[in-house]
Coordinates of C-alpha atoms in Angstrom, one line a residue:
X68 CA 17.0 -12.6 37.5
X69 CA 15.7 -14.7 34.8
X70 CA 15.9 -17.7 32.9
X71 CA 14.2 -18.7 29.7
X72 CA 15.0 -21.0 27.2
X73 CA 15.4 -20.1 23.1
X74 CA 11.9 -19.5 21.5
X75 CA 11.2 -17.9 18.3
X76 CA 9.5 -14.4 18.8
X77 CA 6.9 -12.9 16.5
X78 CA 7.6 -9.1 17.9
X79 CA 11.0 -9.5 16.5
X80 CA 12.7 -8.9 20.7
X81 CA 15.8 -11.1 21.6
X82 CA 15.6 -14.3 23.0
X83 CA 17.0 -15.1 26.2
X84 CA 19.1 -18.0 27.0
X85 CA 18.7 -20.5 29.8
X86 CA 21.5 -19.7 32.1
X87 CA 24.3 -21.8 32.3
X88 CA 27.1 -22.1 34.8
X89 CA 30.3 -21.6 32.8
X90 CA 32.5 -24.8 33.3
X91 CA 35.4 -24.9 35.7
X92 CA 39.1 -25.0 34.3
X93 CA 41.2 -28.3 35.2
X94 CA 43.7 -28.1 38.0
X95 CA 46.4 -29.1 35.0
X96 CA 44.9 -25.5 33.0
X97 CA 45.0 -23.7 36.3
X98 CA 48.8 -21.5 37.5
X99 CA 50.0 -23.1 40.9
X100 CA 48.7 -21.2 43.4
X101 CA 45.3 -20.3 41.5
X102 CA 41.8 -21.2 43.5
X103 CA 39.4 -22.9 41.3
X104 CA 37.7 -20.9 38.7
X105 CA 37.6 -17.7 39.2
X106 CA 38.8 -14.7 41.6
X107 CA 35.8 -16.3 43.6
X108 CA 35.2 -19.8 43.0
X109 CA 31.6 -21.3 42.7
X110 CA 31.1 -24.1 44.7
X111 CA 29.4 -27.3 43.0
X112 CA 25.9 -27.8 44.5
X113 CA 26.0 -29.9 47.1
X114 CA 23.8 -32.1 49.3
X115 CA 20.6 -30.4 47.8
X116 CA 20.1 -34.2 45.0
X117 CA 16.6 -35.0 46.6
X118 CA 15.2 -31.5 46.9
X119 CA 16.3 -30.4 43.5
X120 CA 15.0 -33.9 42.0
X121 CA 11.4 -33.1 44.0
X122 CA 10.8 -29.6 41.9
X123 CA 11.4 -30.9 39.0
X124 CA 9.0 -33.6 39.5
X125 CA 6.8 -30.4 40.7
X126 CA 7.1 -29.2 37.5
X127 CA 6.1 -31.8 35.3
X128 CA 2.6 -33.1 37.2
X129 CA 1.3 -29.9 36.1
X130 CA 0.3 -26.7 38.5
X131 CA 2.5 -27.1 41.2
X132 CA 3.5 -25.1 44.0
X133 CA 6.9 -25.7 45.8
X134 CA 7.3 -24.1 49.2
X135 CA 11.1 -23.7 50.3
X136 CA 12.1 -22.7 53.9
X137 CA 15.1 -22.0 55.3
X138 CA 17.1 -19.7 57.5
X139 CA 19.7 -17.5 55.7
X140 CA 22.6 -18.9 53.8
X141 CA 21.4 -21.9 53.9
X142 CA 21.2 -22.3 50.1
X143 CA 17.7 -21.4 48.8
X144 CA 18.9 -19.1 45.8
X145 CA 21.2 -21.7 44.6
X146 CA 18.4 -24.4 44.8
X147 CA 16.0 -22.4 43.2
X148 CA 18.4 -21.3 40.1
X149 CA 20.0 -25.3 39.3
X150 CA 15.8 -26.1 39.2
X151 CA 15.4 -23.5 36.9
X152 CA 18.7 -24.0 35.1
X153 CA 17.6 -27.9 34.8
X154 CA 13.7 -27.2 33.6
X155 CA 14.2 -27.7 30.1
X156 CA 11.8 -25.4 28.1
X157 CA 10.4 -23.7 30.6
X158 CA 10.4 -20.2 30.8
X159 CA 11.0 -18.6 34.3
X160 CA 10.1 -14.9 36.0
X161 CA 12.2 -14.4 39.1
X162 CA 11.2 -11.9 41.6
X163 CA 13.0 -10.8 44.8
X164 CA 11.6 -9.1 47.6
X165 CA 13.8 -6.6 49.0
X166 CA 14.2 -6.0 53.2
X167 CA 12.4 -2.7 53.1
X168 CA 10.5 -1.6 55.7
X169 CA 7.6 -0.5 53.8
X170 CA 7.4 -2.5 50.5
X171 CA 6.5 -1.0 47.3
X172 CA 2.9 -2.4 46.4
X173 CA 4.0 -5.5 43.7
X174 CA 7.3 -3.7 43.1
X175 CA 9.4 -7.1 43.3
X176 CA 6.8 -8.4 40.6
X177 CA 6.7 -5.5 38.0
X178 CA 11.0 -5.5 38.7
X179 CA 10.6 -9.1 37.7
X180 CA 8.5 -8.4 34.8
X181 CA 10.8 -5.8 33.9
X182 CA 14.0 -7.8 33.6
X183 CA 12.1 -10.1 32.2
X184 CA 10.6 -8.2 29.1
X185 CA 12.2 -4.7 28.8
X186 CA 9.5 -3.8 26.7
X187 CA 6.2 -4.9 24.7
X188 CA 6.0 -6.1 21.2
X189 CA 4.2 -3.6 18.8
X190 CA 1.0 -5.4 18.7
X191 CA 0.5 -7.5 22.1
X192 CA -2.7 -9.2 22.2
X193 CA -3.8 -7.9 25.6
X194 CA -7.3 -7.0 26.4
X195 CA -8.9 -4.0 27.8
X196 CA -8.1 -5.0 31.2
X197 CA -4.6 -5.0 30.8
X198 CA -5.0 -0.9 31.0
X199 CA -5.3 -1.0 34.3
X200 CA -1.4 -1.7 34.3
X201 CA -0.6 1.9 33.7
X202 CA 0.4 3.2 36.8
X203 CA 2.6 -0.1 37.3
X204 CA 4.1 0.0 33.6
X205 CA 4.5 4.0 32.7
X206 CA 7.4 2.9 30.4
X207 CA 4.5 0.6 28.6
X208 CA 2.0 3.4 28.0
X209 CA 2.1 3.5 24.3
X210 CA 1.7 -0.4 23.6
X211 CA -0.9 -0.9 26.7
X212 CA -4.5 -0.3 26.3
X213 CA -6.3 2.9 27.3
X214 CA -7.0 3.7 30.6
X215 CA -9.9 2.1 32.4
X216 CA -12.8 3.9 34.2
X217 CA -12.3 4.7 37.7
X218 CA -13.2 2.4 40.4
X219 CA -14.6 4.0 44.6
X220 CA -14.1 1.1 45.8
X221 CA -10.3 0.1 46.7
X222 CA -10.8 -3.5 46.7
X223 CA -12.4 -3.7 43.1
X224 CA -9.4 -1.4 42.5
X225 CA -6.9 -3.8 43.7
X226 CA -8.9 -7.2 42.6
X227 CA -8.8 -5.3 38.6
X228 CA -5.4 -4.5 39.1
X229 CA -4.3 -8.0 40.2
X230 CA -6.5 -9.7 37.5
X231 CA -4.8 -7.3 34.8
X232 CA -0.8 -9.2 36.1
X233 CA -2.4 -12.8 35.5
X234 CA -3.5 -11.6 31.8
X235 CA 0.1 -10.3 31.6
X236 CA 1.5 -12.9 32.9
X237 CA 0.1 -15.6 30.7
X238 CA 0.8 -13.3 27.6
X239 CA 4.6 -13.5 28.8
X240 CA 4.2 -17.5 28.1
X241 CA 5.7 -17.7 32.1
X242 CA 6.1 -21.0 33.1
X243 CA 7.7 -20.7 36.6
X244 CA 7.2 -18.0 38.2
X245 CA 9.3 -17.6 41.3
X246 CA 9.2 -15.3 44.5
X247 CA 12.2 -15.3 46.5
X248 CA 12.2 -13.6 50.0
X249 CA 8.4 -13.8 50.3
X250 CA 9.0 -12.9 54.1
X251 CA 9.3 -9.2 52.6
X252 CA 6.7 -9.6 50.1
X253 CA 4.3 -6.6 50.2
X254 CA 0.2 -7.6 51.1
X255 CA -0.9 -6.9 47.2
X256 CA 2.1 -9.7 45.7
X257 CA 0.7 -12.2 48.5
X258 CA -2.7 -11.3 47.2
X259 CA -1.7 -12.0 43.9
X260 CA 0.2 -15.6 44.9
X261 CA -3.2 -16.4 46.7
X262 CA -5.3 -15.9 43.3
X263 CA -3.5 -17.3 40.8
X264 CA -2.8 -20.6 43.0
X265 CA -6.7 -21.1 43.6
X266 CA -7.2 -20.4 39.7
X267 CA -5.2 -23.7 39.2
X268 CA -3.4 -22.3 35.5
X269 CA -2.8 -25.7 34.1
X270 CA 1.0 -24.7 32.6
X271 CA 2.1 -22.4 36.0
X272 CA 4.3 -23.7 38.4
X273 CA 4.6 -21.4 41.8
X274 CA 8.2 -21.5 43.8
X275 CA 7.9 -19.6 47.2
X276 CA 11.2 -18.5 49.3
X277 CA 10.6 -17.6 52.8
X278 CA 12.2 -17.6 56.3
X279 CA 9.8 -19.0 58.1
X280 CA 11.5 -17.0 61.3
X281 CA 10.9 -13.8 59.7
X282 CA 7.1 -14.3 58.1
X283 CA 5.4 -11.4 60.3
X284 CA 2.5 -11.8 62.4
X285 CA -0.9 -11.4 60.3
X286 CA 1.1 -12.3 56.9
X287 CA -0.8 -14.0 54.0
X288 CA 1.8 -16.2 53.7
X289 CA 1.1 -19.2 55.7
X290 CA -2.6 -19.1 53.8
X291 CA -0.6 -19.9 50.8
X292 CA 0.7 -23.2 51.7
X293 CA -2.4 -24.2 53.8
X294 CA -5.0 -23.7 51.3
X295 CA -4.0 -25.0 48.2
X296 CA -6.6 -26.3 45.5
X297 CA -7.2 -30.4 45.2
X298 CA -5.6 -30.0 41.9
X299 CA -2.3 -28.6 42.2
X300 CA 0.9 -30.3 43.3
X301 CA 1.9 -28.9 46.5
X302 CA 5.8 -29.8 47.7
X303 CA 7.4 -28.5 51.3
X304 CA 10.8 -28.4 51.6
X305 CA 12.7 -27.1 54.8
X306 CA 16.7 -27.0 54.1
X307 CA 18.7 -28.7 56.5
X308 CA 22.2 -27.7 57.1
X309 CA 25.1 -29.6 55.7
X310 CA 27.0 -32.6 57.2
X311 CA 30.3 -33.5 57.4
X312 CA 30.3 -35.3 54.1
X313 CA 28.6 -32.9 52.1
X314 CA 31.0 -29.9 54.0
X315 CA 34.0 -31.6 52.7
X316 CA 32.2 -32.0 49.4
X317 CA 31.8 -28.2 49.1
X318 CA 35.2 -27.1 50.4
X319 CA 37.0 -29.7 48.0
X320 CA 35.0 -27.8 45.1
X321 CA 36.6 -24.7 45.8
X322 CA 39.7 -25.8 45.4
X323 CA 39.2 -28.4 42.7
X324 CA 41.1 -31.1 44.9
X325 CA 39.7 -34.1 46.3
X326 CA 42.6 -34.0 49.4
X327 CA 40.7 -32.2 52.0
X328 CA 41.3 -33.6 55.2
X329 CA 39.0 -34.5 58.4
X330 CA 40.6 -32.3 61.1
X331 CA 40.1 -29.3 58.4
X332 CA 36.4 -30.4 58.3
X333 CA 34.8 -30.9 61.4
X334 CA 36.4 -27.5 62.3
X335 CA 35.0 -25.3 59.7
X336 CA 31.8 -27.4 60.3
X337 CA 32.2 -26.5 63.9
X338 CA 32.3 -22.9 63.5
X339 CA 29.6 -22.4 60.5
X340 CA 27.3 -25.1 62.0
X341 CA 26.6 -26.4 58.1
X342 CA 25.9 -23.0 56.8
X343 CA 26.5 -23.7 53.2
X344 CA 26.6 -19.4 53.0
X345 CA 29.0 -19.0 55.8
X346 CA 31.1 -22.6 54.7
X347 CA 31.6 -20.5 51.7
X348 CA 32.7 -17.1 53.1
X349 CA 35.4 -18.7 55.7
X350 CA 36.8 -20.4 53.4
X351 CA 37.2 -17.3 50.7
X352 CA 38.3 -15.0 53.7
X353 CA 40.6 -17.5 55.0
X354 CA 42.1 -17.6 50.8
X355 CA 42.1 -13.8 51.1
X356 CA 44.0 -13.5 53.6
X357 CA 46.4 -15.5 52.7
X358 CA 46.3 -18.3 55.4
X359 CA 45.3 -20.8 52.9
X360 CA 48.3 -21.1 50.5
X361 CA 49.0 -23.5 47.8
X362 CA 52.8 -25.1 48.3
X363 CA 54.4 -27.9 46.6
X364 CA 51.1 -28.0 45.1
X365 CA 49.0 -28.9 48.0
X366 CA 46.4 -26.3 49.9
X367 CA 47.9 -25.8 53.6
X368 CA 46.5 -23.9 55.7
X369 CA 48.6 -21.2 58.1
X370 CA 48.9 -20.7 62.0
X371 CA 46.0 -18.0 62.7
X372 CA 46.3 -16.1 65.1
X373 CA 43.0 -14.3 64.4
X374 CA 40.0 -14.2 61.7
X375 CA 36.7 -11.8 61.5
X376 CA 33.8 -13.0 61.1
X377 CA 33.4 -13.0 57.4
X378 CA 31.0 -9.8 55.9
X379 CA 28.4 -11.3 54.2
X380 CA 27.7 -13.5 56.5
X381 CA 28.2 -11.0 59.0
X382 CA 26.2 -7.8 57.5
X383 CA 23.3 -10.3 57.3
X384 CA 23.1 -10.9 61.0
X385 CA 23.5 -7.1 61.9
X386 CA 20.7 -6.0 59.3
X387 CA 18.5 -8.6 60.8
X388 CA 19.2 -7.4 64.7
X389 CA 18.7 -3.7 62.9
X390 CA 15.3 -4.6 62.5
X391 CA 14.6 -5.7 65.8
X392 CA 13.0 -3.3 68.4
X393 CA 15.3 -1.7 71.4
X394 CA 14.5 -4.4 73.8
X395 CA 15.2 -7.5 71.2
X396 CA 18.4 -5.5 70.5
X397 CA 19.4 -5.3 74.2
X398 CA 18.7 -9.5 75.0
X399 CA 20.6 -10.1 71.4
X400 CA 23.9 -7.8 72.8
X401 CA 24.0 -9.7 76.4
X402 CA 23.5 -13.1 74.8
X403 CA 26.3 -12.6 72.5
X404 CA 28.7 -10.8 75.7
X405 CA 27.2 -13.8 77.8
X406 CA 28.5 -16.2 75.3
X407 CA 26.8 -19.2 77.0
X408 CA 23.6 -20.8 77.7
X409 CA 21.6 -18.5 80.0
X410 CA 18.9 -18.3 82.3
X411 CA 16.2 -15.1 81.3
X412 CA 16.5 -12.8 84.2
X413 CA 20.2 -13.3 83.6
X414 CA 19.8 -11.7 80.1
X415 CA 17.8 -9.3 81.7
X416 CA 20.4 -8.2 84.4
X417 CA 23.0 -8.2 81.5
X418 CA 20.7 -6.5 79.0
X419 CA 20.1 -3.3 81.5
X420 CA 15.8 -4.0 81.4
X421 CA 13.1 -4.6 83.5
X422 CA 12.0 -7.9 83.8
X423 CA 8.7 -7.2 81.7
X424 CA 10.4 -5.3 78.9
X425 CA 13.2 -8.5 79.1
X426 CA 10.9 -11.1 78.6
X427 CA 9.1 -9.6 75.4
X428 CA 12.9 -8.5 74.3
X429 CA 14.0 -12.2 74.4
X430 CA 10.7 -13.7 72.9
X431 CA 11.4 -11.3 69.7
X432 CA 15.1 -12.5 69.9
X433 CA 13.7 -15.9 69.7
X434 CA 11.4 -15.0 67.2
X435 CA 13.7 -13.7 64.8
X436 CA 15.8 -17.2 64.9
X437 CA 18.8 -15.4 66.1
X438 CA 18.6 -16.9 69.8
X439 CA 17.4 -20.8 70.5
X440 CA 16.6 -22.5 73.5
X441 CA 19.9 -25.0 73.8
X442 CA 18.5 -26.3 77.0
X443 CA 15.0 -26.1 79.5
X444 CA 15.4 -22.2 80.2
X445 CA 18.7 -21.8 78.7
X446 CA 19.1 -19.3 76.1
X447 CA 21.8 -18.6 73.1
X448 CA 23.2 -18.4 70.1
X449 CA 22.3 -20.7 67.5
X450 CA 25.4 -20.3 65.5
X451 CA 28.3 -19.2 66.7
X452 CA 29.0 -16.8 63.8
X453 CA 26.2 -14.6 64.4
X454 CA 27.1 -14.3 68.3
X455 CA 30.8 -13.3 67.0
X456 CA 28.9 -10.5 64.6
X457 CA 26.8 -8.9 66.9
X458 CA 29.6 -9.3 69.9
X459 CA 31.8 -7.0 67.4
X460 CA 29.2 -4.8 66.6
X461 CA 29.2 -3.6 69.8
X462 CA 30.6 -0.1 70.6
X463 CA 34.1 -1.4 72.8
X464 CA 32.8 0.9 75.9
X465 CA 29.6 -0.7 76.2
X466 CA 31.2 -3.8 75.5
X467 CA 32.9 -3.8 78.8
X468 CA 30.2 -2.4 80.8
X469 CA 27.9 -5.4 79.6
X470 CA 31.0 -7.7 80.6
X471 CA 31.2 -6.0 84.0
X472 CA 27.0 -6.7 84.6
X473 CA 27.7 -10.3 83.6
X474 CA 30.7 -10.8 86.1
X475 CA 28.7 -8.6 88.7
X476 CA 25.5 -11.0 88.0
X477 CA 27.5 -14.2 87.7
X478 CA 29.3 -13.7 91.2
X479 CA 26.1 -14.0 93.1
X480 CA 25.5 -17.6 92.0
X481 CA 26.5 -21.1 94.2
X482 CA 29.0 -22.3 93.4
X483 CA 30.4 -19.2 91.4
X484 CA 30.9 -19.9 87.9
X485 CA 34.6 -19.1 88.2
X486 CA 35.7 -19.9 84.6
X487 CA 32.9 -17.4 83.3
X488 CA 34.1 -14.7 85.6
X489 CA 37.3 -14.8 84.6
X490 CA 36.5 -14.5 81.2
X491 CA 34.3 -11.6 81.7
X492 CA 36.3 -9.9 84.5
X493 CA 38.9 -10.0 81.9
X494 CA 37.6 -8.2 79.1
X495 CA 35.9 -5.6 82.1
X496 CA 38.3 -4.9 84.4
X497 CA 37.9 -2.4 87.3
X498 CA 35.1 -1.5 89.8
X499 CA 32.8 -3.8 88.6
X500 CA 34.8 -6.8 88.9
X501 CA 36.0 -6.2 92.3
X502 CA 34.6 -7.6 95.9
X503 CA 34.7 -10.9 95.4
X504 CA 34.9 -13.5 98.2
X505 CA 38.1 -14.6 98.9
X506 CA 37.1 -18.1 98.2
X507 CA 36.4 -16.8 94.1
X508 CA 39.3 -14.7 94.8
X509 CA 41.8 -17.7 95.5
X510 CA 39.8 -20.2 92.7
X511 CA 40.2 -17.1 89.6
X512 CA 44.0 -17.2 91.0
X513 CA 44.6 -20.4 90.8
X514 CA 42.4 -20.8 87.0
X515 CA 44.9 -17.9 86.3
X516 CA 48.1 -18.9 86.6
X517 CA 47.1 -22.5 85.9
X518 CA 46.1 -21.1 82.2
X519 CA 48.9 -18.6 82.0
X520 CA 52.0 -19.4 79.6
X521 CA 54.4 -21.8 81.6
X522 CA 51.7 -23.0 84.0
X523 CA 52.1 -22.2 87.1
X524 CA 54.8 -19.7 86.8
X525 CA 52.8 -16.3 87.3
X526 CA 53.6 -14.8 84.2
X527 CA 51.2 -13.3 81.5
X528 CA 51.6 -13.8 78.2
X529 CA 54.4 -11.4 77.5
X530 CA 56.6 -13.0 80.6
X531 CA 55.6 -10.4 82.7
X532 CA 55.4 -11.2 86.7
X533 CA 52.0 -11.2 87.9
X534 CA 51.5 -9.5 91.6
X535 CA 49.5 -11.7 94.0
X536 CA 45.4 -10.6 94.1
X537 CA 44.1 -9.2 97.5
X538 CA 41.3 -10.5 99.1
X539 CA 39.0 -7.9 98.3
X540 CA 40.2 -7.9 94.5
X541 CA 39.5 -9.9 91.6
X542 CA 41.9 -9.1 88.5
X543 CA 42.2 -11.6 86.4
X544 CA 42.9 -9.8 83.6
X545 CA 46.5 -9.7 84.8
X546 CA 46.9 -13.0 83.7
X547 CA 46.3 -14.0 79.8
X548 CA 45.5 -17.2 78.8
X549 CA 47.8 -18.2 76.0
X550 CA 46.6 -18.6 72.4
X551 CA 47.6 -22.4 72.6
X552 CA 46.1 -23.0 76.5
X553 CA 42.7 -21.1 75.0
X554 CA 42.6 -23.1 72.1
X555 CA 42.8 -26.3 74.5
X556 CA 40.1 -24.9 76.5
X557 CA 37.3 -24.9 73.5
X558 CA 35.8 -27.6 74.9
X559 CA 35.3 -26.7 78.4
X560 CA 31.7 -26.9 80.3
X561 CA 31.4 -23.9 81.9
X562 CA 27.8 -23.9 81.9
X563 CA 25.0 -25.5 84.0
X564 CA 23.5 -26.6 80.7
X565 CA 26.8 -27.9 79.5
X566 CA 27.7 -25.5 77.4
X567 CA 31.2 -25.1 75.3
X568 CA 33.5 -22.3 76.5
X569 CA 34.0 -19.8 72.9
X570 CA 36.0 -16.6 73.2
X571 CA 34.7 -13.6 70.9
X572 CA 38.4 -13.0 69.7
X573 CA 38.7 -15.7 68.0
X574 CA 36.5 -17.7 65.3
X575 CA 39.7 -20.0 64.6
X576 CA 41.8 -20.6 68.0
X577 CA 45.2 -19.6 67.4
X578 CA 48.7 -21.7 67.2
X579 CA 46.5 -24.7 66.2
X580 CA 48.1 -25.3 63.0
X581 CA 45.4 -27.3 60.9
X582 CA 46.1 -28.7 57.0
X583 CA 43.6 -28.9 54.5
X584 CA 44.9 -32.0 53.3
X585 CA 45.8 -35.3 55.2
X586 CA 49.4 -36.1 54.6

């Protein structure tokens, strides 16, 4: 993508104009029932003043190089195009790498360059070098200089090559260029990022992209940020996740309405942890499906009895566990079955591995941001949407046979986690949820039918009577917790380390009937 403001060319191409983000319609212009702007409404930026304020101050001191980390969804894109959108006269190149598992050498570059220029003038004032950008620019041939003599050495290859793209690039009049993704940046583009910030270009500002959870061992990257010349401007910024103020903020933008109330809030900050990414795609799916409606003209939202993880958010986590080895894959799938802070030879167990192969599995899980360490030696989810992903993801028969090793696993512990076995002996029932002591036996009773609809009545949730357990049986998946008695139970420590009780089926609890405005 690219952004450059109106110049006068002497090769007679178009100009581009600086992008602009076309300007919302009124709630008074809008039909009743309309979300702001759009089929999809754009959010105003939010909670990003400081960081946004620190480029551009980047940008003016000269040759600058602005480092921005941050996990997905957190918001780097959007930062990165209101800076551009806001540098006044300054010409941009903006290249993403893609997640391909063998980059092509500079290909997010020469894509950039592409967009950026579709083709030379007639008479570009490049010099002999710039031949050596044939094989990169085919489509260039006829306006780029002749060939150059072949080079035995590959590193005089690449060095020629890579000097050729910083002619280019100062014959393009770039002012910013920008490299989002630089996790999946290929070893020639960090290379190139290397040289031309040691060259110190007086009028080139550098912005970098990266998750720093996914930088690869051995990558140039982390050179880039430590070595950087006396001379240029270097800024760091690591993106935080939003607050309850600035959540509110972005919601109320959606829907052009000030009225958004607390309750409504803290729980979609509960369930996205801040994301502004997933914020955004609750709130749209939640819209979609119609459990946000627009009555008497005020937003309410619906009774939900059920909401999937949103896909954007949710194809993200699942191509980043695809790219995990089998064992990181394994710890990732009992972690999110598990559901709770937990121990490693617990994941382990769960996970089907031996203890070797479950140690490196979890430190790659760990590595790739997806897991956290919530406690000393406790183990989980950071956010709860990518636990709810990859729990989905899960074929439903191997689902239940990783529930069955938890409840198997879990019985053997003093005092038995009885709240955690029934959950798990609920969504597993059968062999591997049987034997218990009668001690569990009479506690997962009494949990039962103390969470089953009309307390201690000994119904399930359909009113059906609920025969008595034998002492050599544990089924409580004969007894349902109600949507409203789960939804009470959100908050319960189940865990050693503390943790909060969260069922897979549900992002939103059900019956729990939340507005999005105060009233």
């Amino acid at each position: 993508m690219v952004h450059r403001p109106r110049r006068t060319e002497s090769h007679g191409e178009p100009h581009h104009e600086p992008h602009r983000k076309p300007p919302r319609r009124s709630a008074s212009s809008r039909d009743p029932g309309e979300p702001a702007g759009n089929a999809r409404p754009v959010p105003d930026f939010i909670g990003r003043k400081d960081e946004l304020s620190a480029i551009l101050g980047a940008f003016e001191s000269g040759p600058a190089l602005v480092a921005i980390e941050g996990e997905a969804g957190i918001g780097k894109t959007r930062l990165i195009r209101e800076a551009v959108a806001s540098a006044t006269g300054r010409s941009a190149l903006i290249a993403t790498c893609p997640p391909l598992p063998e980059p092509f050498t500079l290909g997010a570059v020469v894509d950039g360059i592409r967009r950026f220029r579709p083709r030379l003038g007639p008479d570009p004032e490049l010099t002999p070098l710039a031949g050596a950008l044939r094989p990169l620019f085919p489509d260039w041939a006829e306006r780029l200089p002749p060939p150059l003599e072949g080079l035995d050495d590959p590193k005089e290859r690449r060095h020629r090559i890579l000097s050729a793209l910083t002619e280019l690039l100062g014959h393009l009049d770039i002012d910013v260029l920008v490299v989002e993704d630089a996790h999946w940046a290929d070893t020639a583009t960090l290379e190139w990022l290397l040289t031309l910030t040691a060259s110190g270009r007086s009028d080139l500002s550098i912005v970098v992209s990266f998750r720093a959870d996914e930088v690869a061992s051995g990558s140039l990257l982390p050179r880039l940020t430590s070595r950087v010349p006396a001379d240029v401007t270097l800024v760091r910024l690591a993106l935080a996740a939003l607050g309850l103020a600035d959540t509110r903020e972005l919601v109320a933008s959606m829907f052009d309405t000030s009225e958004v109330s607390t309750e409504f809030v803290s729980f979609l900050h509960r369930h996205t942890d801040g994301i502004p990414l997933a914020v955004e795609e609750c709130v749209l799916l939640l819209r979609d499906r119609k459990d946000i409606v627009r009555r008497d003209g005020t937003w309410i939202r619906r009774v939900l009895t059920e909401l999937r993880v949103p896909a954007t958010p949710r194809d993200s986590v699942l191509e980043r566990v695809d790219r995990l080895d089998d064992g990181a894959r394994r710890v990732l799938e009992a972690a999110a079955v598990l559901d709770a802070p937990s121990e490693e030879a617990l994941l382990t167990v769960v996970a089907g591995l031996e203890p070797e192969a479950g140690r490196k599995g979890l430190g790659t899980a760990l590595g790739s941001g997806l897991l956290g360490e919530l406690a000393p030696g406790a183990y989980a989810y950071r956010h709860a949407l990518d636990c709810l992903a990859v729990c989905a993801a899960i074929p439903a028969s191997d689902r239940r046979h990783l529930h069955g090793r938890a409840a198997a696993s879990l019985r053997l512990m003093r005092p038995e986690p009885v709240a955690r076995l029934f959950r798990h002996c609920r969504e597993a029932p059968g062999p591997l949820c049987t034997n218990s002591s009668p001690v569990t036996t009479r506690r997962v009773t009494r949990f039962s039918a103390a969470h089953a609809p009309g307390g201690n009545s000994g119904g399930d949730r359909r009113g059906r009577p609920v025969s008595r357990l034998g002492h050599g049986k544990l089924q409580p998946l004969a007894v349902a917790l109600s949507p409203s008695r789960r939804a009470e139970m959100i908050s319960m420590s189940v865990s050693g380390a503390g943790a909060s009780l969260r069922w897979h089926d549900d992002i939103l609890p059900a019956e729990v009937a939340v507005p999005l405005c105060d009233r």
